[in-house]
Short mmCIF file of C-alpha atoms and ligand atoms in Angstrom, two decimals:
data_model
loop_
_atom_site.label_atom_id
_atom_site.label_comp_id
_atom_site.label_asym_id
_atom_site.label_seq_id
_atom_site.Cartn_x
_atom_site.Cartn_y
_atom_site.Cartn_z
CA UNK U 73 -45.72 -33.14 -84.10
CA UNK U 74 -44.72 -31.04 -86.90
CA UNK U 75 -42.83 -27.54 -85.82
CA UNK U 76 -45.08 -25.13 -87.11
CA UNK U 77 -48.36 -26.62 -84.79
CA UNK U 78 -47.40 -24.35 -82.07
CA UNK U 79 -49.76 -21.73 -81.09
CA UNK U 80 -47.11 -19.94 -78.89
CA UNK U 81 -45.63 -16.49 -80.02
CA UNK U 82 -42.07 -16.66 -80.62
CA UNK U 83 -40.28 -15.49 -77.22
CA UNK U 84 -42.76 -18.36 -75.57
CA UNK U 85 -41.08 -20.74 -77.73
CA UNK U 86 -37.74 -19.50 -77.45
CA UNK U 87 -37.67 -20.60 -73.18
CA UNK U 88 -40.56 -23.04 -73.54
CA UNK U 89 -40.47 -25.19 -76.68
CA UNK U 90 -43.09 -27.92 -76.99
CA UNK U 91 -41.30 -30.53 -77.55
CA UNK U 92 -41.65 -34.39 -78.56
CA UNK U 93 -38.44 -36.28 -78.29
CA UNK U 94 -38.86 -40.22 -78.82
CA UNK U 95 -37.53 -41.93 -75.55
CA UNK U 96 -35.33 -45.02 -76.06
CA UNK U 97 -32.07 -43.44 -76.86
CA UNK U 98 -29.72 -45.85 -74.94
CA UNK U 99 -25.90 -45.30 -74.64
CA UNK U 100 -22.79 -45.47 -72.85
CA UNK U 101 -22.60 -42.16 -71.70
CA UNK U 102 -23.83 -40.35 -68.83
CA UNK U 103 -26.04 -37.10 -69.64
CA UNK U 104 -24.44 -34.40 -68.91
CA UNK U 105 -27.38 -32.38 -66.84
CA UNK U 106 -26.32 -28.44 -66.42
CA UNK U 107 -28.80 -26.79 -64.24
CA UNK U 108 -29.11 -24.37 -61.09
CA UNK U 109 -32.89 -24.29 -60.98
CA UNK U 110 -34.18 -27.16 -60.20
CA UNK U 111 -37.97 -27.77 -61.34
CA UNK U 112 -40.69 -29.00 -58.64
CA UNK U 113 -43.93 -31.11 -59.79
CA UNK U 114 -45.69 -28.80 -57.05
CA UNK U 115 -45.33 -26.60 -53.65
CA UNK U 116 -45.60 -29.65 -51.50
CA UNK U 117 -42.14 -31.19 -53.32
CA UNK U 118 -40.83 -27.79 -53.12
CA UNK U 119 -41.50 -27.50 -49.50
CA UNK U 120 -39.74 -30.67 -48.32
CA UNK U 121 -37.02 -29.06 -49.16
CA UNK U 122 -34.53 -30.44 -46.61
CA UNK U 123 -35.88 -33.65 -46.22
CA UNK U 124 -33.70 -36.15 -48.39
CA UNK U 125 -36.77 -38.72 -48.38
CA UNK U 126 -39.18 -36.69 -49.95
CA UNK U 127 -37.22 -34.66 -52.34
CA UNK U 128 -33.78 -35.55 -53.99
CA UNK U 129 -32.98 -33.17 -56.20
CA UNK U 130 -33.33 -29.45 -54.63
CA UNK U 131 -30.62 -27.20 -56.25
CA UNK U 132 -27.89 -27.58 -59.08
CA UNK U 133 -24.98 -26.45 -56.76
CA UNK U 134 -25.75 -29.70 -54.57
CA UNK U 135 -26.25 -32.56 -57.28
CA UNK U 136 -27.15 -33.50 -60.67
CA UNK U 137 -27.91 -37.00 -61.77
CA UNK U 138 -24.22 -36.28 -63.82
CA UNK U 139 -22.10 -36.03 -60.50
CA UNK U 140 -24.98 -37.96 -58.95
CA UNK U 141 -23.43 -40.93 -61.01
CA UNK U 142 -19.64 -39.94 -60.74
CA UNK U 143 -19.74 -40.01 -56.85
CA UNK U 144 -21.82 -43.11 -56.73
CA UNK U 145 -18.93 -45.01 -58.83
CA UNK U 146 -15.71 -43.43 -56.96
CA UNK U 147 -17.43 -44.61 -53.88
CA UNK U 148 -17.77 -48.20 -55.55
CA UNK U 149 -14.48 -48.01 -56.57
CA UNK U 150 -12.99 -47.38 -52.96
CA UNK U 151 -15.40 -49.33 -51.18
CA UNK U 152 -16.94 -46.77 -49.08
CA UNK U 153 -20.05 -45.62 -49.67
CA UNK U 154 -20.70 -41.62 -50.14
CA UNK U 155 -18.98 -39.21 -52.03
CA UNK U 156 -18.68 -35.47 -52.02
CA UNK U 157 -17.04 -33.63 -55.13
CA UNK U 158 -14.91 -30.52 -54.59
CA UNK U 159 -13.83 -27.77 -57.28
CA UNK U 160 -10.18 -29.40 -56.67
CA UNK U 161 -8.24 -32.01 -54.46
CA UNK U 162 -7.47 -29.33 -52.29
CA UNK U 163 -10.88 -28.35 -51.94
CA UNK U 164 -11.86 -31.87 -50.78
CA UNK U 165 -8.99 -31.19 -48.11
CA UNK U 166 -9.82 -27.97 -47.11
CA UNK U 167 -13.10 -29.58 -46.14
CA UNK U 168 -12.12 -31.60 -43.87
CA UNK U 169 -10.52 -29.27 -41.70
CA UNK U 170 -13.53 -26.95 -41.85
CA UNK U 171 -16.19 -29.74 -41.06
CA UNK U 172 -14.57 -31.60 -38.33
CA UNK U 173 -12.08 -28.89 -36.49
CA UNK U 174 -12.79 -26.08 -34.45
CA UNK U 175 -10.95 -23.69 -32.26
CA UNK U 176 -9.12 -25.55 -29.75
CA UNK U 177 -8.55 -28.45 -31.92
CA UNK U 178 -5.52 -30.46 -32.35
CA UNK U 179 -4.72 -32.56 -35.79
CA UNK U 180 -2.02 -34.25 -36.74
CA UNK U 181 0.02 -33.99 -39.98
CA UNK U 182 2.60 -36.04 -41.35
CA UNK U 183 5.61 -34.04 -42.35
CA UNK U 184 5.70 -35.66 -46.10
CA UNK U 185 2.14 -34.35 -46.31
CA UNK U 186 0.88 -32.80 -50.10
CA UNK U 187 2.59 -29.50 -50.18
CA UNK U 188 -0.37 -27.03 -50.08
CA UNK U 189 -2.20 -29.79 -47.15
CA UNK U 190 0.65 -28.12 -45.10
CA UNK U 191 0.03 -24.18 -46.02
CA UNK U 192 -3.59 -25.29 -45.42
CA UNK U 193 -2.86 -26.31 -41.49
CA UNK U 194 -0.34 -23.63 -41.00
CA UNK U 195 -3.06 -21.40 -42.25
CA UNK U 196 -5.82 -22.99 -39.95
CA UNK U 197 -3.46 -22.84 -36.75
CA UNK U 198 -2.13 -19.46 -37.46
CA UNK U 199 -5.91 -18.00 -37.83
CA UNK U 200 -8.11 -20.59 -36.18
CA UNK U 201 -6.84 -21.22 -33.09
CA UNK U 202 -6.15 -25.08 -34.19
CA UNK U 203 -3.06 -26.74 -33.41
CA UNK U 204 -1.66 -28.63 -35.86
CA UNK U 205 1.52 -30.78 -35.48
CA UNK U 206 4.03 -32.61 -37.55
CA UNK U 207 5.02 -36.25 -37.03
CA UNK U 208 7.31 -38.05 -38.77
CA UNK U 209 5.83 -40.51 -41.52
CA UNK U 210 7.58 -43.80 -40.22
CA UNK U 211 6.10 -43.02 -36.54
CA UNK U 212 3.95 -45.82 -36.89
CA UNK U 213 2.31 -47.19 -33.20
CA UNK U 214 4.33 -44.10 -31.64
CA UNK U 215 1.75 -42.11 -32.93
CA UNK U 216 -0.12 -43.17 -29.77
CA UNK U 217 2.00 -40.71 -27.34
CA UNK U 218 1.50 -37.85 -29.79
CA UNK U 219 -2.22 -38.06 -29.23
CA UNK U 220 -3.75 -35.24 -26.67
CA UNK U 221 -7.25 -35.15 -25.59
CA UNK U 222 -8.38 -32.38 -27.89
CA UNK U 223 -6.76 -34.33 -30.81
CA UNK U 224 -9.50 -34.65 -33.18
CA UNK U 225 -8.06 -36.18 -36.81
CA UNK U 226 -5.31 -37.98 -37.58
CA UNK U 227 -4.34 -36.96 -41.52
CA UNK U 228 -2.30 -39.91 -43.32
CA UNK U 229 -0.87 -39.21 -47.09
CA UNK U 230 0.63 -43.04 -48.69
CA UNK U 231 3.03 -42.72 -49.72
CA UNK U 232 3.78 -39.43 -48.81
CA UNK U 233 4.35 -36.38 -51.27
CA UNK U 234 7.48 -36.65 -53.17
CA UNK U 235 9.65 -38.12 -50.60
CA UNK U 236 7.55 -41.48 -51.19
CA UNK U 237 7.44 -42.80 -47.64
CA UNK U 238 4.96 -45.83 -47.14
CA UNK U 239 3.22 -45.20 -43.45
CA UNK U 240 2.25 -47.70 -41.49
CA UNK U 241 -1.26 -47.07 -41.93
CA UNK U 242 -3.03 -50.23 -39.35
CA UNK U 243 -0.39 -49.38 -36.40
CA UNK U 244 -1.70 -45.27 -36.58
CA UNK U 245 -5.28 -46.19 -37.39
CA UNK U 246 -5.56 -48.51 -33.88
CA UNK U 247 -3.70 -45.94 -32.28
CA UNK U 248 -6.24 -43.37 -33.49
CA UNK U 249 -9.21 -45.68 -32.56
CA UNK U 250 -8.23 -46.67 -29.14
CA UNK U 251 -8.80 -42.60 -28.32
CA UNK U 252 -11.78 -42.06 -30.60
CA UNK U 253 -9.93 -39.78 -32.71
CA UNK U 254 -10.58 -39.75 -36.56
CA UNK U 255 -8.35 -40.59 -39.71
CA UNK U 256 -8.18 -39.22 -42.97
CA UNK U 257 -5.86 -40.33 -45.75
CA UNK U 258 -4.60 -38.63 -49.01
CA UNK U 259 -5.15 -41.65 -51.13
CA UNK U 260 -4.73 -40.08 -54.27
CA UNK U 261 -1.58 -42.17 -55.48
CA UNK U 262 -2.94 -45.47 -55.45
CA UNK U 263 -6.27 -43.50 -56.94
CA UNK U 264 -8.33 -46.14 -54.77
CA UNK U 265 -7.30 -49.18 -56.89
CA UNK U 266 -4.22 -50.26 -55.38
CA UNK U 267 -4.74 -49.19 -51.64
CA UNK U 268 -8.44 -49.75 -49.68
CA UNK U 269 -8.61 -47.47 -46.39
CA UNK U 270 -12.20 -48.11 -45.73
CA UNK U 271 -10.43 -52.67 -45.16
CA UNK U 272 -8.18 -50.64 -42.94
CA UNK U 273 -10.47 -48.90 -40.71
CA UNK U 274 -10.10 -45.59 -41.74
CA UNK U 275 -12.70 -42.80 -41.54
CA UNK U 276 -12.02 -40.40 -44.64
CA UNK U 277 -10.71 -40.76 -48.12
CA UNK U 278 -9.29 -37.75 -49.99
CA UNK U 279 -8.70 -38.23 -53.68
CA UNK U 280 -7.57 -35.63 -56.07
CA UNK U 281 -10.03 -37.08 -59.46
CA UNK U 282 -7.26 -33.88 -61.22
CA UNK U 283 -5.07 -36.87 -61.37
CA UNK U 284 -5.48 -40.62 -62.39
CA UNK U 285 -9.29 -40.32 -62.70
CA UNK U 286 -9.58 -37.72 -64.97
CA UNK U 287 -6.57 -38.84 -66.63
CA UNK U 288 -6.38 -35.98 -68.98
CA UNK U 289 -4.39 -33.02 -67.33
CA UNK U 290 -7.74 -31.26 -68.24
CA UNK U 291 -9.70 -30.78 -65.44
CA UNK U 292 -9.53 -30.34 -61.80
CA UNK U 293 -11.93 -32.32 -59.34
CA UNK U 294 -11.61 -33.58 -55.67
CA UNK U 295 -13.59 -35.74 -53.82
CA UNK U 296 -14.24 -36.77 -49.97
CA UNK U 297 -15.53 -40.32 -49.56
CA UNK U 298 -16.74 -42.06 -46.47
CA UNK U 299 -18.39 -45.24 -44.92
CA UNK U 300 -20.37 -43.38 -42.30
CA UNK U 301 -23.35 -41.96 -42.44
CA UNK U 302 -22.86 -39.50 -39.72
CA UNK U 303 -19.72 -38.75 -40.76
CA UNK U 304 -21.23 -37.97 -44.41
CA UNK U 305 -24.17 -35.73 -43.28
CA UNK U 306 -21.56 -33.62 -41.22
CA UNK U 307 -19.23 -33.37 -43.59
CA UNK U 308 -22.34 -32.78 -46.25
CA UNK U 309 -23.51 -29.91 -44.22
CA UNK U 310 -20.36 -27.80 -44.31
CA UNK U 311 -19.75 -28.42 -48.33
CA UNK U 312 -23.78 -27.17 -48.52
CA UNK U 313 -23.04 -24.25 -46.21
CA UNK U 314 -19.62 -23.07 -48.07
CA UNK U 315 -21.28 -23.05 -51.63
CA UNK U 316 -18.90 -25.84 -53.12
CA UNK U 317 -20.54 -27.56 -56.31
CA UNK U 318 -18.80 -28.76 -59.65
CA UNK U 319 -19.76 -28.66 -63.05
CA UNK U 320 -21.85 -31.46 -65.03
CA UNK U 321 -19.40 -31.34 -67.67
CA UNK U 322 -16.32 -31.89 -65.50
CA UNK U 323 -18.01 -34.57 -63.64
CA UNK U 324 -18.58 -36.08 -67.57
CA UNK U 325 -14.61 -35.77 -68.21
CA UNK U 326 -14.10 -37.69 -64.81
CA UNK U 327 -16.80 -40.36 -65.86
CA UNK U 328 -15.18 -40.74 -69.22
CA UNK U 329 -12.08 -41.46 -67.47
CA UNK U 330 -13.19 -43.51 -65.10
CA UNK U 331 -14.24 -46.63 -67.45
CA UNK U 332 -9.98 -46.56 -68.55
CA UNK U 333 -8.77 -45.37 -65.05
CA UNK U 334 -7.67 -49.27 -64.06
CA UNK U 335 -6.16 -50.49 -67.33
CA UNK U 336 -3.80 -47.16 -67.29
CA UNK U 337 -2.91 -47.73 -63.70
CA UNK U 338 -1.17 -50.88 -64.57
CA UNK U 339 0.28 -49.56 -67.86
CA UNK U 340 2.23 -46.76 -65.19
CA UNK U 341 2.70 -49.21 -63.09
CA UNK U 342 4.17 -51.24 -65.02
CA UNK U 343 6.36 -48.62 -66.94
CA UNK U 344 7.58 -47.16 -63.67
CA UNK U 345 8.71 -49.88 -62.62
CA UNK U 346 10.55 -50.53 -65.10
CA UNK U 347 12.29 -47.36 -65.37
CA UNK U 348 12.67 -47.34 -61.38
CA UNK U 349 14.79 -50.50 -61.81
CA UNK U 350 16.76 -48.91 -64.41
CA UNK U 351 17.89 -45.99 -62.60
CA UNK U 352 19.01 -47.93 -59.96
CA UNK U 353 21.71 -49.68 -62.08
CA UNK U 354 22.67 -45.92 -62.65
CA UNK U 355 26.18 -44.45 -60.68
CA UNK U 356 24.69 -40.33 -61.13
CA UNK U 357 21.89 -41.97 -58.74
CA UNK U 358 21.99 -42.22 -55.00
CA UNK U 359 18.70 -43.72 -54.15
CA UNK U 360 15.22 -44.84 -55.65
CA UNK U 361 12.40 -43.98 -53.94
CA UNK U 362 9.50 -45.90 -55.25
CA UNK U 363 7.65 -47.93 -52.66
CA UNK U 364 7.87 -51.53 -54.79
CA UNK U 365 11.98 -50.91 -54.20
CA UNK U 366 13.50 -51.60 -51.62
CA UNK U 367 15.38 -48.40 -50.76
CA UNK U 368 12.00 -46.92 -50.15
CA UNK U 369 10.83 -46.30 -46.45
CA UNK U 370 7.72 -47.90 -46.13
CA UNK U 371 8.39 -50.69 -48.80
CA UNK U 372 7.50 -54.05 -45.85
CA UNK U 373 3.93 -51.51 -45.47
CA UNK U 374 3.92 -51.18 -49.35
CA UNK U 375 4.06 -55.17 -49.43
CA UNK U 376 1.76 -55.55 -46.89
CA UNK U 377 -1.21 -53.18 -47.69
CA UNK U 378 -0.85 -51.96 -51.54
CA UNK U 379 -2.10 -54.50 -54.29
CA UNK U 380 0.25 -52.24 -57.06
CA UNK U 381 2.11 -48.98 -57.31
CA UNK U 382 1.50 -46.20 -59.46
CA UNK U 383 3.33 -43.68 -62.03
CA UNK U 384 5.23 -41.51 -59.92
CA UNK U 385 8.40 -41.40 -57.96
CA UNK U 386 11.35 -39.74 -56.58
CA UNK U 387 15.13 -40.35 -57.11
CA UNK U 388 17.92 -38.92 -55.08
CA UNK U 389 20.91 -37.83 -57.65
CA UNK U 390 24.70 -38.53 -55.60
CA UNK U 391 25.39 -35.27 -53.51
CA UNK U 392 28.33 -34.90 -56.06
CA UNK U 393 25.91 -33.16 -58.25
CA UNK U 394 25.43 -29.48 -57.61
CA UNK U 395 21.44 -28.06 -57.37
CA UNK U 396 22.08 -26.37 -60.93
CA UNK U 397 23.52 -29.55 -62.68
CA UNK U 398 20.25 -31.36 -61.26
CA UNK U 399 18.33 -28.68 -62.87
CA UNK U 400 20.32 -28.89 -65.98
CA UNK U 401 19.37 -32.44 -65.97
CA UNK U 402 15.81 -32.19 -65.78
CA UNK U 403 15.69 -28.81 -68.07
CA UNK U 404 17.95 -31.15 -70.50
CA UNK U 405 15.11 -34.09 -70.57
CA UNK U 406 13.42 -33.77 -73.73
CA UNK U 407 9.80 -36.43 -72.98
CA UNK U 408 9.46 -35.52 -69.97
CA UNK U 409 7.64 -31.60 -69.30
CA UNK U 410 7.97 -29.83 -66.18
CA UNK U 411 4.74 -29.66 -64.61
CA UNK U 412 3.21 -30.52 -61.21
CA UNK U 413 0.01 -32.25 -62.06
CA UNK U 414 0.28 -36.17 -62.82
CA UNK U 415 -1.92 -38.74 -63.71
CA UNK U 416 -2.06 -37.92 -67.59
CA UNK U 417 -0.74 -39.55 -70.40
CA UNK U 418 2.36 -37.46 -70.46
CA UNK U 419 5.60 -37.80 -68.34
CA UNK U 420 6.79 -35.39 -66.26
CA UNK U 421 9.76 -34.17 -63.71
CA UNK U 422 10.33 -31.96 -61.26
CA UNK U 423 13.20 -31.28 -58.75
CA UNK U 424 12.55 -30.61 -55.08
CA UNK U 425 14.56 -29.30 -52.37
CA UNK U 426 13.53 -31.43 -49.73
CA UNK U 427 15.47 -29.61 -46.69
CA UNK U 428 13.65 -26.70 -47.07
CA UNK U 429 10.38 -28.58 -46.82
CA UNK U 430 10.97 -30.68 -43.45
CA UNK U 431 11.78 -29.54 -40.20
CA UNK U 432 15.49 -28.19 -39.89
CA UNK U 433 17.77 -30.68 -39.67
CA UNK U 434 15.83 -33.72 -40.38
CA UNK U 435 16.50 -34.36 -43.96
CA UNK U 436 18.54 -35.93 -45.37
CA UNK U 437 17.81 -39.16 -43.18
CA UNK U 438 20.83 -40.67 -40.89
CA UNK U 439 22.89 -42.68 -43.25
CA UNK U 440 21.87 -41.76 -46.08
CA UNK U 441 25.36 -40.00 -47.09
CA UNK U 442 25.14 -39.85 -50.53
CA UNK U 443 21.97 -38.39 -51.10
CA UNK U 444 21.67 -34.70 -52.53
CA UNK U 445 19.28 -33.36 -54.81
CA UNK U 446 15.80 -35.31 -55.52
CA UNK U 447 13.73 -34.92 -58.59
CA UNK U 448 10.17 -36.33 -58.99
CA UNK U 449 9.66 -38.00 -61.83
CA UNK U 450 6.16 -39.63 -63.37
CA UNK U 451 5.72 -42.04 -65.68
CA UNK U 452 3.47 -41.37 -68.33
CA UNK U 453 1.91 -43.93 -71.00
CA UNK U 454 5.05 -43.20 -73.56
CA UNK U 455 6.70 -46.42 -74.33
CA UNK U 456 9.57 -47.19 -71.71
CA UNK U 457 12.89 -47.58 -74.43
CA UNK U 458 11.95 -43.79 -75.35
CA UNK U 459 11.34 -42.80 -71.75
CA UNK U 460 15.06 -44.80 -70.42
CA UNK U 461 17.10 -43.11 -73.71
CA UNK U 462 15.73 -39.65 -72.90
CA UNK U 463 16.95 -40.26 -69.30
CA UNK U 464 19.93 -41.55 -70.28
CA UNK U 465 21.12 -39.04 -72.94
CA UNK U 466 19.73 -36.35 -69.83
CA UNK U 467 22.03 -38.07 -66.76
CA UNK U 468 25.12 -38.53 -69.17
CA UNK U 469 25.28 -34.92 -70.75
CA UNK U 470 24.39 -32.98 -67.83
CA UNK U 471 25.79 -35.40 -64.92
CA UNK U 472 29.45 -35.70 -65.47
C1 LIG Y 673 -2.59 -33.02 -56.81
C2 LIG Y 673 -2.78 -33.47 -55.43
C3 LIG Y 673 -3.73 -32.89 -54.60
C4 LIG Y 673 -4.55 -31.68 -55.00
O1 LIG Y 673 -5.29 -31.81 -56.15
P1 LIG Y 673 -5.72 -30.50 -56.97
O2 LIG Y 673 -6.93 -30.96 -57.69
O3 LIG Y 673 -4.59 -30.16 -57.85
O4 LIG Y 673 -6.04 -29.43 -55.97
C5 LIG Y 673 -3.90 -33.39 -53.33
N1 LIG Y 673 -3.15 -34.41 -52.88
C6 LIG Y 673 -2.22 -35.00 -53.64
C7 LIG Y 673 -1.42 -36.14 -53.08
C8 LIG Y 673 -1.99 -34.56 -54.93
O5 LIG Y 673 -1.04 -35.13 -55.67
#
């Protein structure tokens, strides 16, 4: 129809256009659908609300057919089979303590865990009346005599933040089982690809899509995914009743990101590695701590359970080096920013000081008598001879 058939006045047209849009337009993308109302054919749709099998689509905060589409595929791509989609990564993690742990409740965190996962339990346990305690990341089937009858969750991170240590995921997963108690792993570094929790029994998968799925250091997304059904609608329930929802159009970055998300895994892979190998051949550096290397806790679990590593790891400079000629060092690197959020294109580094982090007295490890100051570094899709000279001109000005 022509434009000027309407018989509407003006402000009717402006909300209610009549319009005739051929169907047929086919393409790669997902549409992008922005809404908070949701429209209803009639009052008996709109008073199902509540039950899923009569009506699917009830508010804009809950679902679009945009993140509709981006939590069927991460649940694809992890093998488990329903997502939920948080405002951040820590979002996604700050629901899981909310939907499964009340007062009286006992979890257990592993003392390499994501930095705010940590504030987020001593937060819970200092307000909540939850109890949450450390354990050490190599505790593998010891985890068994750590377990209490109110223990409730069991969280995992692999390989732990920034110190990079593998867990062994199938001896704390029986343990868990044997006492009905449920597991939940940070899986954000292997982004789904490279490690599958749901083959290993666990219960919950935590990814931060801010990192390799987005893949632009432009936006921030989490998401919760699970095998269970049960599990789901519980979890579902407390996302609904906290107001969490995400925008169409981040959910569209994510999706755009997705498509590249396994061919750029294996370009950082490949490139860390690389690197990684390099810097062990270097006499400023102590130790490498990526899990495909050998000086890595956790590298035998690595072997055993990962199908390929991703962009980021730590190195431990020699304890000759003082903290402000580490920092000089990475202030000195000239490709790589200083930044905390990976899984972009660009590379990054960042030092740590890892005693302040663990409990007293516990790092560095026994034996490790060389070992001072660590810096994270990732690897980002710049070509590898640029990356190694910017390290190298870095370590041998600053490093002496
Ligand atoms: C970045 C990160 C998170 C949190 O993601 P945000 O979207 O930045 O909140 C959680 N876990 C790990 C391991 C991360 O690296």
């Amino acid at each position: 129809m022509s434009a000027s058939d309407s018989s509407r006045y003006i402000k009717t047209i402006a909300v209610q256009p009549e319009l005739d849009i051929a169907p047929g337009f086919d393409s790669f993308s997902t549409p992008t659908y922005r809404g908070s109302t949701v429209v209803f054919r009639n009052l008996a749709e709109l008073r199902a609300y509540g039950d899923r099998s009569k009506t699917y689509w009830r508010y804009g905060l809950h679902a679009t057919p945009t993140s509709e589409a981006l939590c069927q595929q991460l649940a694809q791509i992890e093998g488990g089979r329903h997502t939920l989609l948080f405002p951040s990564g820590l979002g996604a993690i700050s629901l899981v303590y909310f939907g499964l742990l009340r007062t009286g409740d006992d979890v257990l965190v592993p003392e390499n865990v994501y930095g705010p996962n940590r504030d987020h339990g001593d937060w819970m346990a200092r307000e909540f009346g939850i109890t949450v305690r450390p354990y050490h990341p190599s505790v593998g089937a010891g985890i068994a005599s750590m377990i209490q009858p109110n223990t409730r969750l069991i969280w995992m991170e692999s390989p732990g933040s920034v110190t990079m240590e593998v867990p062994d995921t199938e001896a704390i997963v029986a343990a868990a089982k044997a006492r009905g108690v449920l597991t939940a792993i940070d899986n954000t570094w292997s982004a789904g690809v490279y490690y599958r929790p749901f083959e290993k029994g666990i219960d919950i998968s935590v990814q931060a899509l801010t990192k390799y799925q987005s893949g632009g250091s432009d936006v921030l997304m989490g998401a919760v995914i699970t095998r269970d059904d049960h599990l789901h609608d519980r979890l579902k329930r407390t996302r609904m009743l906290m107001g969490w929802g995400v925008s169409a159009d981040d959910c569209y970055l994510v999706l755009r990101g997705l498509a590249s998300m396994p061919v750029r895994l294996a370009a950082h892979d490949r490139a860390a590695r690389e690197v990684a190998e390099w810097l062990t051949k270097r006499p400023e550096v102590a130790r490498v701590l990526h899990p495909a290397l050998p000086d890595c806790p956790g590298h035998a679990e690595w072997l055993r359970d990962f199908s390929g590593a991703s962009g980021l790891f730590s190195i431990i400079l020699h304890s000759r080096y003082t903290r402000e000629q580490v920092d000089a060092f990475v202030e000195a690197l000239k490709l790589f920013a200083i930044g905390w959020s990976w899984g972009g294109a660009h590379s990054l580094a960042v030092p740590y000081h890892v005693d302040t982090m663990r409990p007293a007295g516990t790092w560095p490890p026994a034996g490790w008598e060389n070992a001072g100051e660590l810096v994270r570094l990732y690897i980002g899709l710049e070509d590898t001879r640029d990356l190694i000279a910017d390290l190298k001109q870095a370590l041998e000005s600053q490093l002496r």
